[in-house]
Backbone as JSON Lines, residues from 0, in Angstrom:
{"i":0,"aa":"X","n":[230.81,-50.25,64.19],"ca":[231.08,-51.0,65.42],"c":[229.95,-52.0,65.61]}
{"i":1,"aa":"X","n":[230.4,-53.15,65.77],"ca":[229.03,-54.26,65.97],"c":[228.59,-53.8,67.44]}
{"i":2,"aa":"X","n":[227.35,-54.76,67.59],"ca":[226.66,-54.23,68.85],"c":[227.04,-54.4,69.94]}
{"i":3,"aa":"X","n":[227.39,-55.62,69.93],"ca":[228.42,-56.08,71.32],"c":[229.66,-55.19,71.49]}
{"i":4,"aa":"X","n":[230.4,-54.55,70.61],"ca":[231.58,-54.17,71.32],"c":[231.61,-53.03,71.92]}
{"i":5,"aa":"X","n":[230.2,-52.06,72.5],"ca":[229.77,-51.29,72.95],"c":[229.5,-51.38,74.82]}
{"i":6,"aa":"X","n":[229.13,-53.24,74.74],"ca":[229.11,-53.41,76.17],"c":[230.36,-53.77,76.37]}
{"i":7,"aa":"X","n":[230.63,-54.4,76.03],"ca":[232.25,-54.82,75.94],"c":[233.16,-53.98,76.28]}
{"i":8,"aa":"X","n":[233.45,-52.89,75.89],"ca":[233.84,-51.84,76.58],"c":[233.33,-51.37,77.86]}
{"i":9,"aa":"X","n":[231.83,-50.93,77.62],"ca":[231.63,-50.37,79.0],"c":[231.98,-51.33,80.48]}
{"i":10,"aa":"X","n":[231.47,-52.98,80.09],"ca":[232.27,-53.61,81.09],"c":[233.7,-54.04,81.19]}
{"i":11,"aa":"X","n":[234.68,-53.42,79.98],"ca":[236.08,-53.79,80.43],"c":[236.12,-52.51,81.58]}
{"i":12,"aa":"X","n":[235.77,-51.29,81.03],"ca":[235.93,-50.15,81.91],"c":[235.6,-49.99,83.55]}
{"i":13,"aa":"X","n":[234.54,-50.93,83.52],"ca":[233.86,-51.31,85.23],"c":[235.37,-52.3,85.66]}
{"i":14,"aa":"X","n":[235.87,-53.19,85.05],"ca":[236.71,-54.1,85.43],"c":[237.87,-53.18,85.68]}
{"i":15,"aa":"X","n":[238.74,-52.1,85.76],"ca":[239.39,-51.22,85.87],"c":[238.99,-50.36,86.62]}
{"i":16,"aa":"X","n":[237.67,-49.81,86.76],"ca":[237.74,-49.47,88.09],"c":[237.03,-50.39,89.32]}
{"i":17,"aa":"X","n":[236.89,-51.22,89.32],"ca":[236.4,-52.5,90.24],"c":[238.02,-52.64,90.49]}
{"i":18,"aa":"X","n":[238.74,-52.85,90.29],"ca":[239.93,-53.68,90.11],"c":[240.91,-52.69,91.12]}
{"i":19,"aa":"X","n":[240.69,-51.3,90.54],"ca":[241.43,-50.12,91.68],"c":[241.21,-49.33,92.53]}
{"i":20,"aa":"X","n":[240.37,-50.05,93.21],"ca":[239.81,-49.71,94.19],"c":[240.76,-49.83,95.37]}
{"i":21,"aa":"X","n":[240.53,-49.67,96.16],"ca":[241.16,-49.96,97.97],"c":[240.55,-50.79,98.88]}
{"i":22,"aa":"X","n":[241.26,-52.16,99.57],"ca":[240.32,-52.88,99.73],"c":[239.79,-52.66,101.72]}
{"i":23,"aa":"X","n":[238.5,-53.08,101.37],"ca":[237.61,-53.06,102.54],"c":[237.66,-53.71,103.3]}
{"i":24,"aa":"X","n":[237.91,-55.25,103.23],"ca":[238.49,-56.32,104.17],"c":[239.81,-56.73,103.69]}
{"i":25,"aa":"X","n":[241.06,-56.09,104.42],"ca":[241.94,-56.52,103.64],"c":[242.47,-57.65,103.15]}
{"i":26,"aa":"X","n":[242.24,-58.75,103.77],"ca":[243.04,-59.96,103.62],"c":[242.29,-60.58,102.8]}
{"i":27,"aa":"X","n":[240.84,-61.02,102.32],"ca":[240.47,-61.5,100.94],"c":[240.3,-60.69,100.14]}
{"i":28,"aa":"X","n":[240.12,-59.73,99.97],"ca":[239.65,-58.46,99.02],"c":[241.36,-58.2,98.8]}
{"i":29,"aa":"X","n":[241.87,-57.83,99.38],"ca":[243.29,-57.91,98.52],"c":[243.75,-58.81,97.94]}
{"i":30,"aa":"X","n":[243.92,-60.12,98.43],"ca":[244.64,-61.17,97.8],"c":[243.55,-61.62,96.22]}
{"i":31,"aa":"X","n":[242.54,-60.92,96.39],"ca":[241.5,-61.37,95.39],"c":[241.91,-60.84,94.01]}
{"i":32,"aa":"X","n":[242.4,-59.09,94.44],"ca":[242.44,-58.37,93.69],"c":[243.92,-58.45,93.12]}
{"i":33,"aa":"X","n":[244.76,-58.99,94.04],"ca":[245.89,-59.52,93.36],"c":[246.14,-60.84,92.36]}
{"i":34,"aa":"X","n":[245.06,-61.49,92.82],"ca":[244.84,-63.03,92.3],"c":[243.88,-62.35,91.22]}
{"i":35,"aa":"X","n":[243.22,-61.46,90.93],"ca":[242.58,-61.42,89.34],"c":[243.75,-60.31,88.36]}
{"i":36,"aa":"X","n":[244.26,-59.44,89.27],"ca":[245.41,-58.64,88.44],"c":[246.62,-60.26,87.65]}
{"i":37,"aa":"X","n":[246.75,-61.22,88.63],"ca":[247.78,-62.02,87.67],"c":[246.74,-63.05,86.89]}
{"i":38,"aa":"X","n":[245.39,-62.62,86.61],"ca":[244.71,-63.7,85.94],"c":[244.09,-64.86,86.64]}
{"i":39,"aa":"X","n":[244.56,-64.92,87.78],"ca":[244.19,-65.94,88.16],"c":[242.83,-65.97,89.1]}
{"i":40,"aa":"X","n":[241.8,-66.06,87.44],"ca":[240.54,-65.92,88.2],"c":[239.75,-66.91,89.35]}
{"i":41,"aa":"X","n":[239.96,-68.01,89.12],"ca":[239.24,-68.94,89.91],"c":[239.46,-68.75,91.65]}
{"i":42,"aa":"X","n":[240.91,-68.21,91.92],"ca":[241.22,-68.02,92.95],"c":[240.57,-66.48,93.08]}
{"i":43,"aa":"X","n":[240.84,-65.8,92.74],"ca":[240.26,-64.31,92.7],"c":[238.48,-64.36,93.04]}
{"i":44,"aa":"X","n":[238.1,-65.14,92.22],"ca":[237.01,-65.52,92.95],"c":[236.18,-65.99,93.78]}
{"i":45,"aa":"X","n":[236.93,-66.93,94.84],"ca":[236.61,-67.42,95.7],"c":[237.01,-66.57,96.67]}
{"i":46,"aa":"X","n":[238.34,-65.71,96.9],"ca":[238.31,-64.94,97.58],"c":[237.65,-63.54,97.72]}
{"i":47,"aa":"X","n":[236.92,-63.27,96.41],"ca":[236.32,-61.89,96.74],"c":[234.47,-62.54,97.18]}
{"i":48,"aa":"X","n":[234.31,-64.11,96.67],"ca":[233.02,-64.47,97.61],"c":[233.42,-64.15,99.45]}
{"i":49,"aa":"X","n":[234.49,-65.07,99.8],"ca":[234.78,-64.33,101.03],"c":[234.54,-63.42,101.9]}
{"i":50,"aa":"X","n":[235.39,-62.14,101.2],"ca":[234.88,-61.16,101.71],"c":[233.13,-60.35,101.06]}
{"i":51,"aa":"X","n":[232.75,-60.79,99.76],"ca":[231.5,-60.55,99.71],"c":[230.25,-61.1,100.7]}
{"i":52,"aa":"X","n":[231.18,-62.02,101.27],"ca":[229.93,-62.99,101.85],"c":[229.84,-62.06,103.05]}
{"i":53,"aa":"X","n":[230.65,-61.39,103.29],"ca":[231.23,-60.54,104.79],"c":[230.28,-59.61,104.87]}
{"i":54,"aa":"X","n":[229.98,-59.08,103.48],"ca":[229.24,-57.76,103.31],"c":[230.43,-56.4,102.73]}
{"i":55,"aa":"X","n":[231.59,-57.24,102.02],"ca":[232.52,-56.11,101.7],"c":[231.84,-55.97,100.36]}
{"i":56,"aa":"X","n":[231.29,-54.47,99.65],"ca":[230.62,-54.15,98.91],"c":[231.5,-54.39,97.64]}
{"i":57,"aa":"X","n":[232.69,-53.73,97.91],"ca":[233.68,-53.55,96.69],"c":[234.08,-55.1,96.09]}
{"i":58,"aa":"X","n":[233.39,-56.2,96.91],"ca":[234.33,-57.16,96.63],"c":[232.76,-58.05,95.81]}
{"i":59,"aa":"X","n":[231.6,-57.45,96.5],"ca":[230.33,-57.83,95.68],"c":[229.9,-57.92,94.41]}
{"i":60,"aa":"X","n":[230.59,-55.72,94.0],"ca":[230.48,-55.55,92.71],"c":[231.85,-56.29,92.29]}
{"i":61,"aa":"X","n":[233.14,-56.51,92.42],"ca":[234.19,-57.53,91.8],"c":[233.36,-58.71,91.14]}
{"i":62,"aa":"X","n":[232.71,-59.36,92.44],"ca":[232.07,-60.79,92.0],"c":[230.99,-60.76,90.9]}
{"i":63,"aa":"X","n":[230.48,-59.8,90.89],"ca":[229.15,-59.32,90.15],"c":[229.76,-59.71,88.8]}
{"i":64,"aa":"X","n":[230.54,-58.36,88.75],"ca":[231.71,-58.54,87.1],"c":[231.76,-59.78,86.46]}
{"i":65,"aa":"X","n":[232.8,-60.33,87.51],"ca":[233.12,-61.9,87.21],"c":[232.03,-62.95,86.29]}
{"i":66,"aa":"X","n":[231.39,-62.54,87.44],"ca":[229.71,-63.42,87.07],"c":[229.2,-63.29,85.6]}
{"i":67,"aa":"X","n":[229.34,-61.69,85.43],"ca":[229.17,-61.45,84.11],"c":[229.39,-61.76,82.58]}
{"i":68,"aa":"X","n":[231.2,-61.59,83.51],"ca":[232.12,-62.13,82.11],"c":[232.31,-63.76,82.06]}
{"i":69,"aa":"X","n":[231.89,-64.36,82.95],"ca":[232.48,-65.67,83.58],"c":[234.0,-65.85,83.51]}
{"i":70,"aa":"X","n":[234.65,-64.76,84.36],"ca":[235.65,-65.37,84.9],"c":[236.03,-65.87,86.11]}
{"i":71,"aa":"X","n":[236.11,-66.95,85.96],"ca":[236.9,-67.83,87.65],"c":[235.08,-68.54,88.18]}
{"i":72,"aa":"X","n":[234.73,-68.27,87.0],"ca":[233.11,-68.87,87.43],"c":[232.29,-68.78,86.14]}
{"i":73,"aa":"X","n":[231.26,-69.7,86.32],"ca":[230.17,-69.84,85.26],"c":[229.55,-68.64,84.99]}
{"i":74,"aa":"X","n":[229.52,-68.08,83.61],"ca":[228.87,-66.93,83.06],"c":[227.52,-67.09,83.84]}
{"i":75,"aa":"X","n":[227.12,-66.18,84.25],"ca":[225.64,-66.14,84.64],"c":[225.31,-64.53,85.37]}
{"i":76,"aa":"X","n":[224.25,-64.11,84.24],"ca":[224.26,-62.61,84.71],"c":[222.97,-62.61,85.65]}
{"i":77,"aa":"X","n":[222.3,-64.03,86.23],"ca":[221.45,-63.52,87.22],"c":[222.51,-63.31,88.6]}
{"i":78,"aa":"X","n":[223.47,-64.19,88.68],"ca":[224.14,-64.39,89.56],"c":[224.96,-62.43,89.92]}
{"i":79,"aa":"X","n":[225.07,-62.26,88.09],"ca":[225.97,-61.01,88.21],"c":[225.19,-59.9,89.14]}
{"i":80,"aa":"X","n":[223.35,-60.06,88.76],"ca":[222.78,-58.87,89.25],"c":[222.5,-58.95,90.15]}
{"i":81,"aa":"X","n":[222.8,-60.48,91.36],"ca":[222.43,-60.45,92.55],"c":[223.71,-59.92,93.41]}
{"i":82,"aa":"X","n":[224.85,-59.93,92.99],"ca":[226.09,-59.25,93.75],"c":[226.14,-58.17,93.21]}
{"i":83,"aa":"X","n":[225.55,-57.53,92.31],"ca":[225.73,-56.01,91.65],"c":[224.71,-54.76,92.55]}
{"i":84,"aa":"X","n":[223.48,-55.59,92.65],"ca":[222.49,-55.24,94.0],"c":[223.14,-55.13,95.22]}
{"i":85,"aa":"X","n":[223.54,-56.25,95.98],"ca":[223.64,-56.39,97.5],"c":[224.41,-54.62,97.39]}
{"i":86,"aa":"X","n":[225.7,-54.91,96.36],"ca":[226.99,-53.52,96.29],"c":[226.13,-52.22,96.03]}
{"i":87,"aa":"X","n":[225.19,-52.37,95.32],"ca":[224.58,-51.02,94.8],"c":[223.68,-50.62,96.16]}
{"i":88,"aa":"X","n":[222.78,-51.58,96.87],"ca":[222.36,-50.83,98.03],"c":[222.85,-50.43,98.71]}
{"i":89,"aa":"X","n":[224.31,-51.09,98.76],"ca":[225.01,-50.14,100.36],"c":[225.57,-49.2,99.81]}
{"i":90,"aa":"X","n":[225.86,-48.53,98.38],"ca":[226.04,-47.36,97.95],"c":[227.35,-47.3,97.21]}
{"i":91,"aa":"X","n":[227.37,-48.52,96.48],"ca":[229.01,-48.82,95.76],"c":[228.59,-48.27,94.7]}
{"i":92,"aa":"X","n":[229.14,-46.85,94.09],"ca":[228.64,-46.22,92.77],"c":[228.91,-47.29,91.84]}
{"i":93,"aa":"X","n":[229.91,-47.93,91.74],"ca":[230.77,-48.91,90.18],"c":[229.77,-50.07,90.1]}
{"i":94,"aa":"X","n":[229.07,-50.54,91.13],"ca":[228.06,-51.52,91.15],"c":[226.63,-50.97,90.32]}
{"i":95,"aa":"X","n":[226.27,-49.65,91.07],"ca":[225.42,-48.98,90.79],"c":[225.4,-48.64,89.32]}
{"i":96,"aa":"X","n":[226.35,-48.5,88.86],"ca":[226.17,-48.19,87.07],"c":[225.9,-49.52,86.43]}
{"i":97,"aa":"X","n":[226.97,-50.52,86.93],"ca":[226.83,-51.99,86.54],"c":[225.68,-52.5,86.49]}
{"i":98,"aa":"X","n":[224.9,-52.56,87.84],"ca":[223.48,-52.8,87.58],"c":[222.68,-51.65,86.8]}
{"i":99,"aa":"X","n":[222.55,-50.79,86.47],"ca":[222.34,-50.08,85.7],"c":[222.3,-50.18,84.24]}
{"i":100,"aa":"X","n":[223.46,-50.55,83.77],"ca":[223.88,-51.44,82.61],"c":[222.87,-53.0,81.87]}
{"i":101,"aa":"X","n":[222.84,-53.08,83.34],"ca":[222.09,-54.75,83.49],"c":[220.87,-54.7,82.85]}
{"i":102,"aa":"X","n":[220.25,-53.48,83.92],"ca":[219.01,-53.2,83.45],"c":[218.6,-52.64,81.84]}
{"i":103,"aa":"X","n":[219.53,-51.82,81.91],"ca":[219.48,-51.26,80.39],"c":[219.25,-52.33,79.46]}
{"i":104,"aa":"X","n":[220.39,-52.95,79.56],"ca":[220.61,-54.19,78.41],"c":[219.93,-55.57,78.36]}
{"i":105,"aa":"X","n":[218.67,-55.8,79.85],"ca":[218.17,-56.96,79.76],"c":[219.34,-57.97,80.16]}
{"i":106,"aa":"X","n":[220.27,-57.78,80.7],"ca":[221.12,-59.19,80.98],"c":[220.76,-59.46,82.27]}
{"i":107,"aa":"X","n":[220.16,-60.65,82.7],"ca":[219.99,-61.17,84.14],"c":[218.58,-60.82,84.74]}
{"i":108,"aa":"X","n":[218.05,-59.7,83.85],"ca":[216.79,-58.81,84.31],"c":[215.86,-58.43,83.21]}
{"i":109,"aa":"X","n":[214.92,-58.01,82.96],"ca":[214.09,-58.0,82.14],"c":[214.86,-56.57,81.79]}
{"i":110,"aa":"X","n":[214.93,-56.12,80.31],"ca":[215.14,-54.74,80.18],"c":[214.08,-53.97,81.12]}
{"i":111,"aa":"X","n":[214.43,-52.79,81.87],"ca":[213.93,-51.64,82.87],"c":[214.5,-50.45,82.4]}
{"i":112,"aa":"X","n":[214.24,-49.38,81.86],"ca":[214.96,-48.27,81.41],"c":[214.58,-46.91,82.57]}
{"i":113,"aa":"X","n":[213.54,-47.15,83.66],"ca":[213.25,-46.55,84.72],"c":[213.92,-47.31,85.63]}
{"i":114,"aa":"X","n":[214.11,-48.61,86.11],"ca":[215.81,-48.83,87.2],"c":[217.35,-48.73,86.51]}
{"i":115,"aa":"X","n":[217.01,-48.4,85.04],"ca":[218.47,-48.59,84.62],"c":[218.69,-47.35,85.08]}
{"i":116,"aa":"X","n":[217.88,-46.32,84.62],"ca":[218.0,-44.53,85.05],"c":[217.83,-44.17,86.74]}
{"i":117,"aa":"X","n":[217.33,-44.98,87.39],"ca":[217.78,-44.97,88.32],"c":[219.16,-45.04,89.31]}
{"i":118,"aa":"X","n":[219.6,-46.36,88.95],"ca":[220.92,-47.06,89.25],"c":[221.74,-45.92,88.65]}
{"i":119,"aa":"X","n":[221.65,-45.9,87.16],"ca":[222.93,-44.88,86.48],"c":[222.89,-43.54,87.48]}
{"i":120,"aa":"X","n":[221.94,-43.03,88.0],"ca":[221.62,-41.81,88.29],"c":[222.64,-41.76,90.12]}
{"i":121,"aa":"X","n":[221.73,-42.67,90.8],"ca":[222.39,-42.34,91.56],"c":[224.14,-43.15,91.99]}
{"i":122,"aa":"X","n":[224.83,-43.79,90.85],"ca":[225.47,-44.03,90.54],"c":[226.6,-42.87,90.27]}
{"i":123,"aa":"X","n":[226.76,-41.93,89.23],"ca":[226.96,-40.43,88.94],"c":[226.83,-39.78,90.69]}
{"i":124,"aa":"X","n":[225.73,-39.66,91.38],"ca":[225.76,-39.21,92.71],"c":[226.55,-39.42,93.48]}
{"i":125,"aa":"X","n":[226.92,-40.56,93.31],"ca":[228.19,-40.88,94.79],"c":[229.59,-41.03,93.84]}
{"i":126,"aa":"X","n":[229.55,-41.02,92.46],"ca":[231.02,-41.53,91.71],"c":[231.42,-39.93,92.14]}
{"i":127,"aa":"X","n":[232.87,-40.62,91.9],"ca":[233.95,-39.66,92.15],"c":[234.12,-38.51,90.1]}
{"i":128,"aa":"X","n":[234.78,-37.7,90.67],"ca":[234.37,-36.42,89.51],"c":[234.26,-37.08,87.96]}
{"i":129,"aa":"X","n":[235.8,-37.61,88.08],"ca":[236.44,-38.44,86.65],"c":[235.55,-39.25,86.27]}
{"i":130,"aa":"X","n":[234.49,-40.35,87.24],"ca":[233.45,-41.11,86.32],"c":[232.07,-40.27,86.53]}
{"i":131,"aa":"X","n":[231.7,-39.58,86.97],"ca":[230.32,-39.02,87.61],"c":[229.71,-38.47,86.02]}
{"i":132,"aa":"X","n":[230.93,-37.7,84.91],"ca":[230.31,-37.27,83.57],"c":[230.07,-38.51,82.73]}
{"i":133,"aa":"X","n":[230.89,-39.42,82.96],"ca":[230.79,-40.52,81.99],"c":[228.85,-41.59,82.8]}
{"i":134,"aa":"X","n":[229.15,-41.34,84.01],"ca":[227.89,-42.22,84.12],"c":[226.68,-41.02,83.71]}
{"i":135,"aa":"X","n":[226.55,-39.91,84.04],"ca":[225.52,-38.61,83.37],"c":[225.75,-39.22,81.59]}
{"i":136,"aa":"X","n":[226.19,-39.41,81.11],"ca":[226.0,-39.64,80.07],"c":[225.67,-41.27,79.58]}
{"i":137,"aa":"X","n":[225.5,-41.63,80.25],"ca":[225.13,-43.52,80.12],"c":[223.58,-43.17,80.48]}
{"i":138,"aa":"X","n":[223.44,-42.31,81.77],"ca":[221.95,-41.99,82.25],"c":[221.02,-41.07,81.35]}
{"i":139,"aa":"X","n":[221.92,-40.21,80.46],"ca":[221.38,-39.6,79.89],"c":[220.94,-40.37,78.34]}
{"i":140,"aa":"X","n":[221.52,-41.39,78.27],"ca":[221.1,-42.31,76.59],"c":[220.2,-42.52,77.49]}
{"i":141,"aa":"X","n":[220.31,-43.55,78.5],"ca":[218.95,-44.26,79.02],"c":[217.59,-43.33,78.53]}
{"i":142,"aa":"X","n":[218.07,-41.99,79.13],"ca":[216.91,-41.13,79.56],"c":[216.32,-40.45,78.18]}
{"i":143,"aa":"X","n":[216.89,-40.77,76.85],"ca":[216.46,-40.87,75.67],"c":[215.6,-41.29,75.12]}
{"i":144,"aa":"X","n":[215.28,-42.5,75.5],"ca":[214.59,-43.43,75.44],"c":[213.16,-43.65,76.31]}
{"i":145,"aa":"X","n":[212.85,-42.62,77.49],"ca":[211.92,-42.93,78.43],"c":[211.01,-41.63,78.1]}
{"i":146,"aa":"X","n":[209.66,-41.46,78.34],"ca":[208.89,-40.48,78.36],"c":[209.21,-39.69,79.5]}
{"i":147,"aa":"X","n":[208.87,-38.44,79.98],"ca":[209.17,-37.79,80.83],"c":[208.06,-38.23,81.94]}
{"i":148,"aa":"X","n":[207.24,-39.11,82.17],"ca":[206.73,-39.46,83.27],"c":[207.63,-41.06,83.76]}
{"i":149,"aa":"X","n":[208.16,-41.51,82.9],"ca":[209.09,-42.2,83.61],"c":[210.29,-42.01,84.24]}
{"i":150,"aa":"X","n":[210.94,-40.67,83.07],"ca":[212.5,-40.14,83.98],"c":[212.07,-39.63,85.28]}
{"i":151,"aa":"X","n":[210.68,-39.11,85.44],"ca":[209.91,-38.32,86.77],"c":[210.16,-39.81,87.72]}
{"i":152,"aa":"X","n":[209.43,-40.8,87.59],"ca":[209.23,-41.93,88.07],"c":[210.78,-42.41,88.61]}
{"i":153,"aa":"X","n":[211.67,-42.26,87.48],"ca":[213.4,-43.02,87.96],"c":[213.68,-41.84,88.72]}
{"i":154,"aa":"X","n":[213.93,-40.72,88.59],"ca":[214.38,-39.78,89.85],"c":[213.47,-39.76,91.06]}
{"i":155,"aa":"X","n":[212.09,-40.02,90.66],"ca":[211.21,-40.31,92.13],"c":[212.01,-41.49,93.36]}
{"i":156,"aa":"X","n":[212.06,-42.44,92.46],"ca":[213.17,-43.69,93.38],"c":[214.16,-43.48,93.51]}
{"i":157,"aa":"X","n":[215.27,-42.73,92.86],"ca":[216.37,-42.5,93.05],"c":[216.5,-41.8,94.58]}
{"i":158,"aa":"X","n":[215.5,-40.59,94.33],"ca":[215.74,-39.78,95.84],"c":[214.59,-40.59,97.09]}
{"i":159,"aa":"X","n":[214.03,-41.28,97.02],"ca":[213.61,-42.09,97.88],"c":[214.41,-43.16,98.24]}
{"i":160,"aa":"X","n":[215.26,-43.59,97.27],"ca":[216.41,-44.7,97.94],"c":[217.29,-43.9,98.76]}
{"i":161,"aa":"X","n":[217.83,-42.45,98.03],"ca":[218.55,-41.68,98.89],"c":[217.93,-41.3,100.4]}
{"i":162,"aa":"X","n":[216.75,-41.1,100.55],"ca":[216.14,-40.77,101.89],"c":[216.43,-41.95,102.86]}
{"i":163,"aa":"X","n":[215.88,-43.06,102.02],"ca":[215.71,-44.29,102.74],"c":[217.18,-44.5,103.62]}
{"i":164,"aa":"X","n":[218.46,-44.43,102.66],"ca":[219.7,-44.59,103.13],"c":[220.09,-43.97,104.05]}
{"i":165,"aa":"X","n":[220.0,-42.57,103.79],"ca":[219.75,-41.36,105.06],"c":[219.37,-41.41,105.9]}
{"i":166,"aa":"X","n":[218.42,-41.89,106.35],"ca":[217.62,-42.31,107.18],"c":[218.23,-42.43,108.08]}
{"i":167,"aa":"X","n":[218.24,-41.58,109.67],"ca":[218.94,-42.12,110.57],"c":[218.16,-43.21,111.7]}
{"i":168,"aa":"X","n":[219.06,-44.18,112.05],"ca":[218.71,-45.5,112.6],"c":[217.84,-45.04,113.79]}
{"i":169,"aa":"X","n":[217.24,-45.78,114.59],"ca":[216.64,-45.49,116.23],"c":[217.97,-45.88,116.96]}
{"i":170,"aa":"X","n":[218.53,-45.81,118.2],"ca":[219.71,-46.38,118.76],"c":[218.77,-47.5,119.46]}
{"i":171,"aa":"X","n":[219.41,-48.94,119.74],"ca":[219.66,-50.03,120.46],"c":[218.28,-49.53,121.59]}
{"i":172,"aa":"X","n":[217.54,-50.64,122.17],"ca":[217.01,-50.07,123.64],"c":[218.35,-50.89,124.83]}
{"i":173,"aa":"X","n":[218.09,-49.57,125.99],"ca":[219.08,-50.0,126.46],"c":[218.4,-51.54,127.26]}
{"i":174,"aa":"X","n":[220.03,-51.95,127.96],"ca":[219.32,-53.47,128.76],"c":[218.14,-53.45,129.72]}
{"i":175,"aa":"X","n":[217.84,-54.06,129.38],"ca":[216.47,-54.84,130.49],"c":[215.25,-53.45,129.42]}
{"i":176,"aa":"X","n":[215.36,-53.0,129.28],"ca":[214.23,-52.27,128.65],"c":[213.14,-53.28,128.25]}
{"i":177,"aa":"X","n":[211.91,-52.83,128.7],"ca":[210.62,-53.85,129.1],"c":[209.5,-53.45,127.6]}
{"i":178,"aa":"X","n":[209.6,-53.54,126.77],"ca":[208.44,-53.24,125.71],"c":[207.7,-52.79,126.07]}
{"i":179,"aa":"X","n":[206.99,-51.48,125.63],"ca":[205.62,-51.54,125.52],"c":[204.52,-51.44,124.61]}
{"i":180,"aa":"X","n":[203.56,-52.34,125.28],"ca":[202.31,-52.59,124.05],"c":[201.33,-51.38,123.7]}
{"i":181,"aa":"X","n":[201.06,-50.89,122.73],"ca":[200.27,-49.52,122.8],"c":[198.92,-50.36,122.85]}
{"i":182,"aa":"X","n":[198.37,-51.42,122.69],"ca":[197.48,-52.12,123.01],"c":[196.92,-52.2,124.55]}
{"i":183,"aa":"X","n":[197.25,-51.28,125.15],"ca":[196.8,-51.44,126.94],"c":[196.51,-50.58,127.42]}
């Protein structure tokens, strides 16, 4: 098998499940996902910027893809890893492997094999059963490759991004609430 047809796969496979998903804002994120199911990327893409621009995650990692493969847009994998991010922080597992991938492979990013094992990792964490073994095993080549003070290091961030996310908010102060300075 040449070398390329290794990613090649792994990103037709992201494009299939990017693709069947359920959409988050319905009215561009659907018509997007209908407009790249008949090919018709250029439109597919402008509508999943749309709702990406919204903050719809699922439609981030879509655009990410795109970016990747250049469809319905100029190949460009910095572009891919900046919509593969926004999706992976708010906790889109399919983004999360994608950038993961990114990292692994140096496309858009300097090779990182401690954020690729990251991303893959907590990627597997939130995927649903059917992909959760297949990304454990993308994390686990990564993790082939790293000394055990770096896999220490990628699970150190992994569960600190998880805390961070966790993290529950302060609520709103209510109206007229007057600051105070601990300076007084």
């Amino acid at each position: 098998m040449r070398r390329g047809r290794p990613l090649l796969a792994l990103l037709a496979l992201g494009a299939v499940m990017l693709a069947s998903v359920p959409p988050a804002h319905a009215d561009s994120f659907a018509s997007g996902r209908a407009a790249y199911a008949r090919g018709d990327y250029v439109k597919a893409a402008k509508l999943f910027t749309m709702a990406a621009e919204r903050g719809n995650a699922r439609a981030q990692a879509m655009l990410g893809f795109m970016y990747a493969n250049g469809q319905g847009v100029p190949q460009a994998y910095d572009a891919a890893v900046y919509w593969y991010r926004l999706a992976a922080e708010q906790g889109e597992s399919r983004a999360q492997y994608l950038l993961g991938l990114m990292y692994d492979k140096g496309l858009g990013v300097p090779i990182d094999e401690i954020a690729a094992h990251k991303w893959l990792n907590l990627a597997a964490a939130g995927a649903s059963p059917a992909n959760r073994e297949f990304f454990l095993r993308l994390r686990d080549a990564v993790a082939s490759k790293m000394t055990l003070g770096q896999i220490a290091e990628a699970q150190w961030l992994a569960l600190e991004w998880t805390e961070r996310r966790n993290a529950p908010s302060l609520p709103p102060p209510p109206p007229g609430a007057v600051p105070i300075d601990p300076l007084q």
